[in-house]
Short mmCIF file of C-alpha atoms in Angstrom, two decimals:
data_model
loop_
_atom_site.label_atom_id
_atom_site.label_comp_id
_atom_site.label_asym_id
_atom_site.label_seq_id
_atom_site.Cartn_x
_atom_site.Cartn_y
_atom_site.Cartn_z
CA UNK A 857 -6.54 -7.16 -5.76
CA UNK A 858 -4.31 -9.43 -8.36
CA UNK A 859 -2.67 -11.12 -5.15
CA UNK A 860 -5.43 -11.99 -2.95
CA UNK A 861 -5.84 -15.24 -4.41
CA UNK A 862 -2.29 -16.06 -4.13
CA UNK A 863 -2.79 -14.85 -0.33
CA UNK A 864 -5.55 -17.33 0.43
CA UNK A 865 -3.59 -20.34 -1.77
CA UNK A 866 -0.77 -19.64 0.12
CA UNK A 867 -1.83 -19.32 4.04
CA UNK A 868 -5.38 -21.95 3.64
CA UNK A 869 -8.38 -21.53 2.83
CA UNK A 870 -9.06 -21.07 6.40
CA UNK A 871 -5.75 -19.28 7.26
CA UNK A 872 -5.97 -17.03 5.13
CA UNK A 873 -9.26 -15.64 6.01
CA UNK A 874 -7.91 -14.94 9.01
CA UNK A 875 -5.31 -13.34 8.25
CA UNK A 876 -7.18 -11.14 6.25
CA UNK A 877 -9.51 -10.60 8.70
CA UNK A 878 -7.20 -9.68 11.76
CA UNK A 879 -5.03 -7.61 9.38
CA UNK A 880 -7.59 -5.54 8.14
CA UNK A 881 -8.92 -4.72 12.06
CA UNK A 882 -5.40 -3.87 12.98
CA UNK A 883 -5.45 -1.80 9.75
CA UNK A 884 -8.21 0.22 10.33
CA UNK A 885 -7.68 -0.07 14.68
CA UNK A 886 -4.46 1.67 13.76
CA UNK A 887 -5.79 4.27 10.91
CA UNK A 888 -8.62 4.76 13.80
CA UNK A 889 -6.36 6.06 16.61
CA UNK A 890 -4.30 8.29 14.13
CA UNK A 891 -7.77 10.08 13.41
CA UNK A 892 -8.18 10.83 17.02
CA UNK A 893 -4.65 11.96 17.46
CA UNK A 894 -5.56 14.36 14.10
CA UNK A 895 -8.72 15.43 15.64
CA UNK A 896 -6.79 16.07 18.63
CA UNK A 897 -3.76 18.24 17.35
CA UNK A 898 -5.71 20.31 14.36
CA UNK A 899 -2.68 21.60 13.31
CA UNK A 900 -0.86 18.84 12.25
CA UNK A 901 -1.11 17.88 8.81
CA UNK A 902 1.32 15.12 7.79
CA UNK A 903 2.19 11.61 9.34
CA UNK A 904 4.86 13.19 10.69
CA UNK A 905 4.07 16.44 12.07
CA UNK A 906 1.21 14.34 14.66
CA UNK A 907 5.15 12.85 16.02
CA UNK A 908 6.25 15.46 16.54
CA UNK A 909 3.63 16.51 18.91
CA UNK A 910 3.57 12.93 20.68
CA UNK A 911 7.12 12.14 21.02
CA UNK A 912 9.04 15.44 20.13
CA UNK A 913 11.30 15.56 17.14
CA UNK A 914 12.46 12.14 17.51
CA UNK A 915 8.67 11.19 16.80
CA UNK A 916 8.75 13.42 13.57
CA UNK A 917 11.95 11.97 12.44
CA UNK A 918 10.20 8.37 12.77
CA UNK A 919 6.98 8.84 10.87
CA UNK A 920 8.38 10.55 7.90
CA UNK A 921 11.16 7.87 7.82
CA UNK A 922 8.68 5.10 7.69
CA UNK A 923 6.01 6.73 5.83
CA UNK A 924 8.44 8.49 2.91
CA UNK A 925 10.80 5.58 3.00
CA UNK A 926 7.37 3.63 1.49
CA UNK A 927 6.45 6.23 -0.96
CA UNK A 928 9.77 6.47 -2.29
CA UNK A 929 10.92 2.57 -2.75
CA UNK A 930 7.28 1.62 -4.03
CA UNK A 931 7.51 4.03 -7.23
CA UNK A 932 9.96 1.80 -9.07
CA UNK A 933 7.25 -0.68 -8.54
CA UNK A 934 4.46 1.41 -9.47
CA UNK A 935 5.98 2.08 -12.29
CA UNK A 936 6.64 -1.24 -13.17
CA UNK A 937 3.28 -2.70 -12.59
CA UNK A 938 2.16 -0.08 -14.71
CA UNK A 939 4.24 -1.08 -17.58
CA UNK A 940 3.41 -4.77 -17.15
CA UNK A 941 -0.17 -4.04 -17.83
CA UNK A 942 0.31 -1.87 -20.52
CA UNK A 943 2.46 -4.49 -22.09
CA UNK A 944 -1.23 -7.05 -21.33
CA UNK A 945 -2.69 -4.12 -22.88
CA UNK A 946 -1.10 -3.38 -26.30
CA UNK A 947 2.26 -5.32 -27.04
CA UNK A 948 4.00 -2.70 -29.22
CA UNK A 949 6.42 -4.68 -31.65
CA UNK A 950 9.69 -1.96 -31.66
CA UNK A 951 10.06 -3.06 -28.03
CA UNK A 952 10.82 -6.26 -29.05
CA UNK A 953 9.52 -7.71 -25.76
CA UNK A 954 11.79 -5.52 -23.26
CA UNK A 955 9.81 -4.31 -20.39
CA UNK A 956 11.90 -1.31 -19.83
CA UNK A 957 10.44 0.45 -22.62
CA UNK A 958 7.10 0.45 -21.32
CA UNK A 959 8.62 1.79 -18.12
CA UNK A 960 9.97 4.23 -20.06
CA UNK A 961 6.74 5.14 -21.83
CA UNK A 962 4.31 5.16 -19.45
CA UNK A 963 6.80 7.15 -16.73
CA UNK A 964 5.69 10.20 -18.43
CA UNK A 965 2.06 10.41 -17.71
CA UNK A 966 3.04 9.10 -14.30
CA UNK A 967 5.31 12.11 -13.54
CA UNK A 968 1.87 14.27 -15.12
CA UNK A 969 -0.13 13.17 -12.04
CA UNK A 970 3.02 14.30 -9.36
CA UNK A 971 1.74 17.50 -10.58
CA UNK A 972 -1.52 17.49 -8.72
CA UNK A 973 -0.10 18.95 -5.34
CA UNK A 974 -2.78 17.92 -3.46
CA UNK A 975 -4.76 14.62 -3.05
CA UNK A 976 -8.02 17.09 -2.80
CA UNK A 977 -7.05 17.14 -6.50
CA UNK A 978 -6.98 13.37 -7.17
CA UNK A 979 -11.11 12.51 -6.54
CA UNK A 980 -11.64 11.90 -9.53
CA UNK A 981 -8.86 9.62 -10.58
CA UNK A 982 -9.72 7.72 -7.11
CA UNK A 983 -13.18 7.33 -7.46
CA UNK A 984 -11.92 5.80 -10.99
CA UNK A 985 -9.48 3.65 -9.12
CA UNK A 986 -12.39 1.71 -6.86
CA UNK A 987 -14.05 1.12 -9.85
CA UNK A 988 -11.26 -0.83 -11.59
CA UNK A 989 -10.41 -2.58 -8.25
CA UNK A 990 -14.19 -3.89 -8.12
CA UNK A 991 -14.18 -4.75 -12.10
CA UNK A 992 -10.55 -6.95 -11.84
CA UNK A 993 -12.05 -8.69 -8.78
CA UNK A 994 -15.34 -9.49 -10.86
CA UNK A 995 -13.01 -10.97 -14.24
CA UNK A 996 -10.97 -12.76 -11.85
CA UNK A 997 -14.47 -14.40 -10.51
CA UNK A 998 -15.38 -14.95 -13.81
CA UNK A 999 -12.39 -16.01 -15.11
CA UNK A 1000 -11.88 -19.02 -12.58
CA UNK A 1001 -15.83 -19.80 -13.41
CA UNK A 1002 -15.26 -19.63 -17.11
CA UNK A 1003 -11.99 -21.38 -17.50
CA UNK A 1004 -10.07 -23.89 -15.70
CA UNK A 1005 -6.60 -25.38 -14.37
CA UNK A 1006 -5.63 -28.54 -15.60
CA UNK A 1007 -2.40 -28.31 -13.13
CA UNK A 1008 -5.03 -27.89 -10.30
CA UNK A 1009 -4.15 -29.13 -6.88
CA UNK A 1010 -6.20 -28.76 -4.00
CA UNK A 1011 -5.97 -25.81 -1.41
CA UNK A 1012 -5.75 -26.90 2.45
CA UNK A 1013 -7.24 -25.39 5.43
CA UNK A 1014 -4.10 -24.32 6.68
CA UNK A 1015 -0.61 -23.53 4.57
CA UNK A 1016 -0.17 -25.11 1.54
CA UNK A 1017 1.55 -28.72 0.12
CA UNK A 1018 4.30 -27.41 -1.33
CA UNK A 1019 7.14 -30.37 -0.77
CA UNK A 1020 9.72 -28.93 0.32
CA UNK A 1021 9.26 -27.55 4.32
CA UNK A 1022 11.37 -24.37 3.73
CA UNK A 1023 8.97 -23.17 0.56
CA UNK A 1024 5.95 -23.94 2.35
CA UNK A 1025 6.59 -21.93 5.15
CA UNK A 1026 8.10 -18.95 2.79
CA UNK A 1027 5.38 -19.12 0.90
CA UNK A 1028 3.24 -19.28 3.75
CA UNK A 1029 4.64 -16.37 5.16
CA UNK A 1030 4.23 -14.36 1.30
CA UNK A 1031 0.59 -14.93 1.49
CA UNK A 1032 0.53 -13.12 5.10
CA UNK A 1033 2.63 -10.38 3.50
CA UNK A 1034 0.51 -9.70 0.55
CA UNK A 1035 -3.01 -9.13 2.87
CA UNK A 1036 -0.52 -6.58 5.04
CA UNK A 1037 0.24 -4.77 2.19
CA UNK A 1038 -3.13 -5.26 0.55
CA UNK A 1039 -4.47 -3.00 3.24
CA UNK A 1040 -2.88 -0.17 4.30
CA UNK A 1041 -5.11 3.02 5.02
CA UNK A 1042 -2.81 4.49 7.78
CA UNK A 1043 -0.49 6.07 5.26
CA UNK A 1044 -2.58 8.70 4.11
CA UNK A 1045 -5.19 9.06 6.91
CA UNK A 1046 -4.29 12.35 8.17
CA UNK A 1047 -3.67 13.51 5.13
CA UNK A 1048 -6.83 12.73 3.59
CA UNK A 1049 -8.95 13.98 6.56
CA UNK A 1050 -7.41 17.04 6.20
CA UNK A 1051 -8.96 17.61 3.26
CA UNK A 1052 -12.11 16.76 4.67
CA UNK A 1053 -14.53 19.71 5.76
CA UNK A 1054 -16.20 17.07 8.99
CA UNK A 1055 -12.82 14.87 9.22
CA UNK A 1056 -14.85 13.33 12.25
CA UNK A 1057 -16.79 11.73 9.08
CA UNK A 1058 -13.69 9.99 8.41
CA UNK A 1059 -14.24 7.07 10.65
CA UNK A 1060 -17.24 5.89 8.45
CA UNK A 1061 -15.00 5.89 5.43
CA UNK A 1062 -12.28 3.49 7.38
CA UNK A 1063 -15.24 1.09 8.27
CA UNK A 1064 -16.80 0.78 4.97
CA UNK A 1065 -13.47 0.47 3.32
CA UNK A 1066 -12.31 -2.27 6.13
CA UNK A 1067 -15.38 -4.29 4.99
CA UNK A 1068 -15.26 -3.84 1.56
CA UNK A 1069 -11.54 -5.28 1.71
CA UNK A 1070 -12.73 -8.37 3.55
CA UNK A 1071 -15.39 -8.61 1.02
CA UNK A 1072 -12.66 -8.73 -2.06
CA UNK A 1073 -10.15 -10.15 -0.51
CA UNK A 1074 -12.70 -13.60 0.77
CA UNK A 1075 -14.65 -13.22 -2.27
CA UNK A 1076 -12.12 -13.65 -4.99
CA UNK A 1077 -9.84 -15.58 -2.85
CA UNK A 1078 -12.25 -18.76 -2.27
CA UNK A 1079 -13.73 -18.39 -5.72
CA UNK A 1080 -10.49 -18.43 -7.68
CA UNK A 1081 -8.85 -20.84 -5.41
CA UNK A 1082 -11.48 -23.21 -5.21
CA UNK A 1083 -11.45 -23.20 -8.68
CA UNK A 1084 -7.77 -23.71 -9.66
CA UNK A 1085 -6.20 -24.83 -6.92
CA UNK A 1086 -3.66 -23.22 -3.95
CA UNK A 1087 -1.02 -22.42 -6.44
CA UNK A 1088 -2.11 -18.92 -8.20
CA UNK A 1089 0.51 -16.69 -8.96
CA UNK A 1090 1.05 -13.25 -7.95
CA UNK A 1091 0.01 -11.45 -9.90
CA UNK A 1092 -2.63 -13.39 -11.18
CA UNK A 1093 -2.08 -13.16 -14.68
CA UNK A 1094 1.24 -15.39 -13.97
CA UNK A 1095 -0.91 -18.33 -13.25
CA UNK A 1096 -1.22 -20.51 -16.83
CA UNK A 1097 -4.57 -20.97 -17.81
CA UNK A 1098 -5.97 -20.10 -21.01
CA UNK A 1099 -8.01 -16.74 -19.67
CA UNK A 1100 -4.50 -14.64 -19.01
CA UNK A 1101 -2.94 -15.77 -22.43
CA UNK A 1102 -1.73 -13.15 -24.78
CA UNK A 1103 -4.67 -11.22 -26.79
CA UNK A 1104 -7.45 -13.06 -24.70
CA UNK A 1105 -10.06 -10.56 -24.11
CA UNK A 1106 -10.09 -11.40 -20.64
CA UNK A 1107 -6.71 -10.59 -19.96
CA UNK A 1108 -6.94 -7.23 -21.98
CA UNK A 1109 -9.59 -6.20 -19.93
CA UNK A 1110 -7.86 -7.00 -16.46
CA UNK A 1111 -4.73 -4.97 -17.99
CA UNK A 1112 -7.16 -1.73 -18.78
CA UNK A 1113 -7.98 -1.62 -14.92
CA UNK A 1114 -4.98 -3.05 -13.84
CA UNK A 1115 -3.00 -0.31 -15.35
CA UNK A 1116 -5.57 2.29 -14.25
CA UNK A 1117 -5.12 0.75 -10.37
CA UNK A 1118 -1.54 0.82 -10.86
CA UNK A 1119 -1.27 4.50 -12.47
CA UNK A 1120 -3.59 5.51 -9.44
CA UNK A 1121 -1.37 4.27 -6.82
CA UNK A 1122 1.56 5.65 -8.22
CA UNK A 1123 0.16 9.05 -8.22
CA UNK A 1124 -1.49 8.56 -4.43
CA UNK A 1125 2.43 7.58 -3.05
CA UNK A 1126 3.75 10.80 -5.52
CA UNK A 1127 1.56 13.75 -4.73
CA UNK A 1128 2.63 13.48 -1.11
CA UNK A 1129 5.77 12.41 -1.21
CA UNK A 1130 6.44 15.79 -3.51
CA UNK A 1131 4.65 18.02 -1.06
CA UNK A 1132 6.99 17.17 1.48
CA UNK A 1133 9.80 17.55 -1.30
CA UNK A 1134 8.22 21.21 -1.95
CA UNK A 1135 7.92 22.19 2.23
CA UNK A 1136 11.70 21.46 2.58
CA UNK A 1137 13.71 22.90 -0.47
CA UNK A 1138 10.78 25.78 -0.75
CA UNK A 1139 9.28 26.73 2.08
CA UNK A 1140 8.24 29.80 0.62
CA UNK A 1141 6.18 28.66 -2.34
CA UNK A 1142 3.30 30.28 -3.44
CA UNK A 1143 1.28 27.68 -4.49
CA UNK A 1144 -0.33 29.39 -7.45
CA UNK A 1145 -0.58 27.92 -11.20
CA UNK A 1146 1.53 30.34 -12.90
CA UNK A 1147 3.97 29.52 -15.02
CA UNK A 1148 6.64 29.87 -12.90
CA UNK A 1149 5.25 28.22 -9.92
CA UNK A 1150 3.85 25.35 -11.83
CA UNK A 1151 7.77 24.80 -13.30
CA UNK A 1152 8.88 25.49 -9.28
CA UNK A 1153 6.50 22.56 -8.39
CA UNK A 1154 7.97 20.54 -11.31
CA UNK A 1155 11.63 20.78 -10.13
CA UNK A 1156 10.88 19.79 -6.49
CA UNK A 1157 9.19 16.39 -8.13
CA UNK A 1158 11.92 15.45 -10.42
CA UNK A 1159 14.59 13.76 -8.06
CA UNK A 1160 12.28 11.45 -6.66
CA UNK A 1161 10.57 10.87 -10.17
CA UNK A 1162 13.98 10.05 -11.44
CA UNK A 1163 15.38 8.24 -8.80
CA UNK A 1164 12.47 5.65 -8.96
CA UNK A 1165 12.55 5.33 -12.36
CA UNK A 1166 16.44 4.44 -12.07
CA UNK A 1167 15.51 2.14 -9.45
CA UNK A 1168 12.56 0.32 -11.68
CA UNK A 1169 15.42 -0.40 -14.27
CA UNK A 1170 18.61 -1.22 -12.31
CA UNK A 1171 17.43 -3.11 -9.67
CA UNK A 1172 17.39 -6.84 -10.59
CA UNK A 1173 14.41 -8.15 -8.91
CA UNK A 1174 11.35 -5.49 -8.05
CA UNK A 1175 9.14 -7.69 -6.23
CA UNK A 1176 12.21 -8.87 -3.63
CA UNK A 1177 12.10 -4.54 -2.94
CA UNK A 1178 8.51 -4.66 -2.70
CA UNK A 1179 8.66 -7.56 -0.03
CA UNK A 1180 11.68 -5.93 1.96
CA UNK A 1181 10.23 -2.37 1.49
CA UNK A 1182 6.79 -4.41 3.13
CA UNK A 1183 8.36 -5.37 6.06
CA UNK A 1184 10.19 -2.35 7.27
CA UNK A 1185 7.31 -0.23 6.51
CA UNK A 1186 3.81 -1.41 6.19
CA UNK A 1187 3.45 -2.95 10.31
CA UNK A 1188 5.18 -0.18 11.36
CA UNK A 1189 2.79 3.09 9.63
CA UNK A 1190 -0.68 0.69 9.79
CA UNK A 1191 -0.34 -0.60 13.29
CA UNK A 1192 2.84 0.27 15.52
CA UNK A 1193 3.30 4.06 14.75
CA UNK A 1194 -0.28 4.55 15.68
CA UNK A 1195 -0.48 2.56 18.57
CA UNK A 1196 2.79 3.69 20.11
CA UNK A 1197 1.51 7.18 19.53
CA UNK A 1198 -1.99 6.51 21.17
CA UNK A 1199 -0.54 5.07 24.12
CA UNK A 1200 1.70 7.75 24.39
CA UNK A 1201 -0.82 10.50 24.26
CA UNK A 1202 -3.90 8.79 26.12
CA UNK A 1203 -2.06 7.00 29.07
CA UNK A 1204 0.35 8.88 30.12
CA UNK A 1205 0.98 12.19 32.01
CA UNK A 1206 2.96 13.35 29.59
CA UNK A 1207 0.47 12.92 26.95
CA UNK A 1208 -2.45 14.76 29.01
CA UNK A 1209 -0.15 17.93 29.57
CA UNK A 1210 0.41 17.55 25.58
CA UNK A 1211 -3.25 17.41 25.08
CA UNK A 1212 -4.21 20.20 27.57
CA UNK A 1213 -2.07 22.66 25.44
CA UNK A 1214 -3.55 21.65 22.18
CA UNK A 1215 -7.19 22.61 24.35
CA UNK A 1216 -5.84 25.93 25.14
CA UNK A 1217 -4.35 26.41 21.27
CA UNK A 1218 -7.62 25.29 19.93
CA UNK A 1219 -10.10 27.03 22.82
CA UNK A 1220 -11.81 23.70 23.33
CA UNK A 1221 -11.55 24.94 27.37
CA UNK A 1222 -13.64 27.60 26.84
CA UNK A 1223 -15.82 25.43 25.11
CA UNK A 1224 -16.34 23.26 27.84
CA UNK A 1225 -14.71 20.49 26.44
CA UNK A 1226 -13.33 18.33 28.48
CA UNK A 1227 -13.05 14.91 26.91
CA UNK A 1228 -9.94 16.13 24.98
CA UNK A 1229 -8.11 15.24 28.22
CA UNK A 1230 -9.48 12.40 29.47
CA UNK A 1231 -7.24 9.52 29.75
CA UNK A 1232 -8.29 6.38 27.44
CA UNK A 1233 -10.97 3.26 28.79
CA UNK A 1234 -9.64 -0.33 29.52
CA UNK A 1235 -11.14 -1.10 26.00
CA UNK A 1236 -9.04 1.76 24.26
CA UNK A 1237 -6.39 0.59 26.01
CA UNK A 1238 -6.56 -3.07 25.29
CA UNK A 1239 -7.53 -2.24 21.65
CA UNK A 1240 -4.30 0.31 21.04
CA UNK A 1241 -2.36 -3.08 22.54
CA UNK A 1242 -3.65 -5.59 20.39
CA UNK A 1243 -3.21 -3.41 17.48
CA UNK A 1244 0.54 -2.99 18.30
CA UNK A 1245 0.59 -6.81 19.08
CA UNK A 1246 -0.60 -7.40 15.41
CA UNK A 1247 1.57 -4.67 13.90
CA UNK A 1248 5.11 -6.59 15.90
CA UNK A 1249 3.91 -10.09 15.10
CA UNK A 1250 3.19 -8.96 11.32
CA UNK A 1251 6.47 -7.53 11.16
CA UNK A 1252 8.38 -10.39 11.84
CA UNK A 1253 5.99 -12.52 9.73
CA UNK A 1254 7.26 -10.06 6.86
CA UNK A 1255 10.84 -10.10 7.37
CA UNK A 1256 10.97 -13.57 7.36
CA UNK A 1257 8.93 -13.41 3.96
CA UNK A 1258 11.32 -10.84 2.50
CA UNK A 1259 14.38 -13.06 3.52
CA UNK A 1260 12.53 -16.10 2.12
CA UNK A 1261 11.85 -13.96 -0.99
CA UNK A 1262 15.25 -12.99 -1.59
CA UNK A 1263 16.86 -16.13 -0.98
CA UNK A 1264 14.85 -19.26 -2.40
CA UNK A 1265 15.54 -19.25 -6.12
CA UNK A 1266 12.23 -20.36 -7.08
CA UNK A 1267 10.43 -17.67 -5.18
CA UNK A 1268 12.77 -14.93 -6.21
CA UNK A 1269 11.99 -15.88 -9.80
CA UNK A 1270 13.99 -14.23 -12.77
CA UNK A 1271 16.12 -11.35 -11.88
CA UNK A 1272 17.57 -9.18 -14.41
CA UNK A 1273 19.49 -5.61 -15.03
CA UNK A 1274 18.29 -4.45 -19.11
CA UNK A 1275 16.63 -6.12 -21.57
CA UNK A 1276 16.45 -7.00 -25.46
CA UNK A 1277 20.08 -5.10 -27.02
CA UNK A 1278 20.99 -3.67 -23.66
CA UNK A 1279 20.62 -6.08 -21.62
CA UNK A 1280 23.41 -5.84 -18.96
CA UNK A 1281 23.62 -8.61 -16.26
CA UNK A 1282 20.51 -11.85 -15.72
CA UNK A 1283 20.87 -14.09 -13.42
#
């Protein structure tokens, strides 16, 4: 929600509604077709495992790659985001500044939520999550209505006036990045409508979601752009005007729900990720809440919790990880998984033997159920297409982005290993 603005400054006014708008029907095309494919094989329960009935263990291999691989480099982020608006929250004078210390702190109560086990656990904490994504998209409204930029230079239709032609298009290409990764219900959509008594239903809950991001993303985009100009920040609270200073109430209050977002997100990517930990090194868990279960549970979530927490403080630069991490992820579990999987299942032979056994397995036959092998309609087919065509062309369009990110000074911004007394290499 903090980088939509920078999204719609970046690609035009015009662009990058567009973009946003494409993306998110890819998004929620591809989150779509995985649904069916759940509906399809009821005993699959992980991105992975619906691979594995598609394209065989190769398929498995694929989907946890790509989905985990996510899960696992975003924590450092997480975590880091997290700190960052603690920091906007309360600036606690023995850090002395150092943003590792807030890592530090606020890793704790991160690793608290790993515990949940299950997202059917999390409801709560997400329901409090959409509210602070609605409430930092109304202060950011407010914010560019209430204050403005005296550095303000007009937004254009299309890409941005940055001088140089290399920047423009990188940062071009960063503003298509950030409304891919703004978006991304595909990594927990089998998942979540397995913990869904009708997962049917679920389809209604990818529409309204698809339309609610369009509504954000245009919403606070235009506003905040129109209002200071194509060059905001990302995050927001980088851009320099007087409503994100230090101790402004405004900026307090976007760090409350920023931090609440952030810790939210970090335990969505970690209660999964540990499951999986849990299936492999203990197969034979038994899931209860005694004491020596619940310490079981903690052990299989401590080498990922530590290993993104040493990542959050020796990488130099977090962002050029989140834009790399982006690109060989995000297209690939929101569009391109799914569709290669659809087309796999619903237009091939192969794929109608595959689904006649899952009839059999699930006695839909004797149901008299037959549309679980019918092979997909032109307009399946063209939509499982264009969805792949999005998810290839979006990939490239974030490579590019990441290489841009990594290599243009400007735009890779201040990259350091330690801080304050310990500070160990800046460049």
């Amino acid at each position: 929600c903090i980088g939509v603005a920078y999204s719609i400054g970046m690609a035009g006014l015009v662009g990058g509604s567009l973009i946003c708008v494409v993306t998110t029907l890819a998004s929620v095309g591809g989150s779509m077709m995985l649904l069916d494919l759940r509906l399809q094989f009821r005993d699959c329960y992980t991105f992975g495992d619906l691979g594995e009935k598609v394209l065989g263990r190769p398929g498995k291999i694929w989907g946890n790659t790509i989905q985990l691989a996510n899960f696992v480099l975003f924590l450092p982020v997480a975590l880091l985001l997290c700190a960052e608006a603690l920091e906007g929250v309360v600036q606690i004078t023995a850090y002395k500044g150092c943003n590792d210390y807030y890592i530090f702190t606020i890793a704790v109560l991160c690793l608290l939520t790993t515990q949940a086990r299950k997202l059917s656990n999390t409801q709560a904490l997400s329901f409090l999550s959409l509210v602070s994504v609605l409430a930092m998209a109304a202060l950011q409204i407010i914010a560019a209505v209430m204050y403005s930029n005296e550095a303000k230079v007009e937004a254009l239709a299309f890409g941005n006036p940055e001088a140089h032609w290399l920047t423009r298009m990188s940062q071009a290409l960063l503003g298509t990045t950030t409304a891919a990764w703004a978006y991304v219900p595909a990594f927990l959509t089998v998942e979540l409508a397995t913990c869904m008594e009708e997962p049917k239903q679920f389809n209604r809950s990818l529409a309204l979601s698809g339309v609610l991001n369009v509504v954000v993303f245009l919403s606070v985009g235009f506003t905040v752009v129109m209002r200071w100009g194509y060059d905001v920040t990302d995050p927001i609270t980088l851009t320099k005007v007087t409503a994100w200073e230090q101790g402004n109430w405004m900026n307090t209050a976007l760090s409350v729900f920023l931090l609440i977002g952030n810790f939210v997100s970090y335990m969505l990517d970690s209660v999964p990720l540990a499951r999986y930990c849990q299936k492999v090194w203990m197969p034979n868990f038994g899931d209860s809440w005694s004491t020596g279960d619940v310490l079981k549970y903690f052990a299989c979530t401590l080498p990922t919790f530590i290993f993104g927490l040493l990542l959050s403080v020796v990488v130099p630069n977090l962002f050029v990880l989140l834009a790399i991490t982006t690109a060989l992820t995000v297209p690939w579990v929101t569009q391109i998984y799914p569709a290669v999987l659809y087309l796999r299942l619903y237009t091939s032979q192969q794929g109608a033997a595959a689904r006649l056994l899952a009839c059999a397995e699930n006695d839909e036959r004797q149901q008299g159920n037959s549309n679980s092998v019918k092979m997909a309609t032109l307009y399946q087919k063209v939509r499982a297409y264009c969805v792949l065509l999005i998810g290839c062309v979006s990939f490239v369009v974030c490579l590019l982005a990441a290489i841009g990110k990594a290599s243009i000074t400007e735009l890779r911004g201040p990259s350091q290993i330690g801080c304050g007394n310990w500070l160990i290499w800046s460049g």
